[in-house]
C-alpha atoms as one frame of an Amber mdcrd trajectory, in Angstrom:
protein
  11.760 -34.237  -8.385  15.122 -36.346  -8.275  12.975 -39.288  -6.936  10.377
 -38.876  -9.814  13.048 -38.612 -12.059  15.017 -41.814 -10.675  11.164 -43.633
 -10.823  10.766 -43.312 -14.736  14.515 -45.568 -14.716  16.400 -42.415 -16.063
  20.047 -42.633 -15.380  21.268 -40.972 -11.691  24.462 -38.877 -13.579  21.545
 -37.325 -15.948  19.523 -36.603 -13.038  21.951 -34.970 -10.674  23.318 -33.691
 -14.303  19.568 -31.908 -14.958  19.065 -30.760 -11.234  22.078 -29.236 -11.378
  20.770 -26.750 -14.560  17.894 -26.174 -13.102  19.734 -24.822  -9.715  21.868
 -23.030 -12.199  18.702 -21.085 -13.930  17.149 -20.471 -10.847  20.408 -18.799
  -9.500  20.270 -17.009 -12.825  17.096 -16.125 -12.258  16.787 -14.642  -9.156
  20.412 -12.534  -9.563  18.495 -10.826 -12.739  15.429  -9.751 -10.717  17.846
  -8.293  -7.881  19.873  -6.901 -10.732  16.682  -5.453 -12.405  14.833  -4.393
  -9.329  15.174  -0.329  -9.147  15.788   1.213  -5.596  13.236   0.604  -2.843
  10.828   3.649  -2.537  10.785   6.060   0.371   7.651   6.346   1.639   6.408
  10.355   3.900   3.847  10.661   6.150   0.657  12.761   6.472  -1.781  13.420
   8.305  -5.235  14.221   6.963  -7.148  16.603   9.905 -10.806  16.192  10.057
 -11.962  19.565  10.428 -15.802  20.137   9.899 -16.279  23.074  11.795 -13.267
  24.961   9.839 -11.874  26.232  13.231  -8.538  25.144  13.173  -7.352  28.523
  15.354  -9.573  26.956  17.905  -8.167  23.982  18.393  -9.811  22.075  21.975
  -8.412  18.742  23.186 -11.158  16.538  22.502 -12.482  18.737  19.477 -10.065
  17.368  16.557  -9.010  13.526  14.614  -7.287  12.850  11.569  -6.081   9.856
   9.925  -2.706   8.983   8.362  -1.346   8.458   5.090   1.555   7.951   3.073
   2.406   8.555  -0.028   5.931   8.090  -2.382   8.429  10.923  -0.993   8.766
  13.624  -3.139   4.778  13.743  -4.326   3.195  16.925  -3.607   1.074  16.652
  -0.587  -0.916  19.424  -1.597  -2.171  16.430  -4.176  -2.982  14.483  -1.184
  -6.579  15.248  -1.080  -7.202  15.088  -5.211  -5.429  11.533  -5.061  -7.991
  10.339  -2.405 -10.866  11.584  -3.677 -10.075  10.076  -7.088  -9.673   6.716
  -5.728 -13.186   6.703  -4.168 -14.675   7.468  -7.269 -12.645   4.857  -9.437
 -13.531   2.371  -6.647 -17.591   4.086  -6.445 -17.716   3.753 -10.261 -16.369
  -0.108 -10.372 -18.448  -1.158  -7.792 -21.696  -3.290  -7.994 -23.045  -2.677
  -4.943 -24.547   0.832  -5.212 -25.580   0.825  -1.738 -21.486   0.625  -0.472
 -20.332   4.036  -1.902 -18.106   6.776  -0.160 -19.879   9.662   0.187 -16.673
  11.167   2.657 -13.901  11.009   3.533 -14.836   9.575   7.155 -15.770   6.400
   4.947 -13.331   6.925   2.586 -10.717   5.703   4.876 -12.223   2.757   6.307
 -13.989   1.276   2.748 -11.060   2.269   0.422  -9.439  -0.942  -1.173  -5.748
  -0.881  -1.507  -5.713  -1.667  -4.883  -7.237   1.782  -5.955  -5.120   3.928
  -3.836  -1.940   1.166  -5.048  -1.771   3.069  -8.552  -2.395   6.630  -6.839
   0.921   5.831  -4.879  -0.911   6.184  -1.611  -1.417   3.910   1.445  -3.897
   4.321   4.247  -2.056   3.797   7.774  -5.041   4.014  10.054  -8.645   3.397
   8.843 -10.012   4.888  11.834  -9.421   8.262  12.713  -6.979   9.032  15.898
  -7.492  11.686  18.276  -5.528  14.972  17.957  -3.695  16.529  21.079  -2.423
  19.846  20.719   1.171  20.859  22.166   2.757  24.381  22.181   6.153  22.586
  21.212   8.444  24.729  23.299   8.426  23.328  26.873   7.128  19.926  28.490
């Protein structure tokens, strides 16, 4: 800019003099975004366990998956499930391409766009579902 500036034959003092407020806004600037910007938001896992048998008392090594999810701490997770399905049907409803929809939630997680689960407060950590090994949690 200061060689632009120096081009059109205006004076160096009023350049360095004009560079100078414009280092001084930007500083400005940027301290009244940090100043403005709230805290940073905590973010809690879950995990979302495909069950389609509805034997969870059964549980077999090779039998269960899930995905994972997080959402803003302090949302009810029992909401977890509402929030998703919403977002497919926002994203279902704006789409063109009636032939892309989610049907489930096995889709769900792997067509969702971020944008529709953005204003839900959600965000989809794996879009493939990961195996589930059960442990008894007492010894190793």
């Amino acid at each position: 800019m200061e060689a632009t500036l120096l081009e059109q034959k205006i004076e160096p003092s009023k350049v360095a003099a004009i560079i100078k407020d414009l280092e001084q806004a930007a500083e400005e600037d940027k301290a009244e975004r940090q100043a403005n910007a709230g805290p940073k938001a905590k973010w809690e896992y879950l995990v979302v366990l495909n069950n389609p048998d509805g034997k969870l008392d059964k549980i077999s090594q090779d039998g269960l998956s899930a995905w994972v999810v997080k959402q803003i701490e302090g949302q009810d997770a029992g909401l977890m499930l509402n929030k998703l399905t919403d977002a497919a049907k926002t994203q279902n409803e704006s789409s063109k391409r009636k032939k892309s929809l989610i049907t489930g939630f096995g889709e769900l997680f792997s067509a969702i766009k971020t944008k529709f689960l953005k204003e839900k407060g959600i965000k989809v950590c794996t879009k493939e579902a990961v195996r589930v090994i059960g442990v008894n949690g007492k010894t190793l």
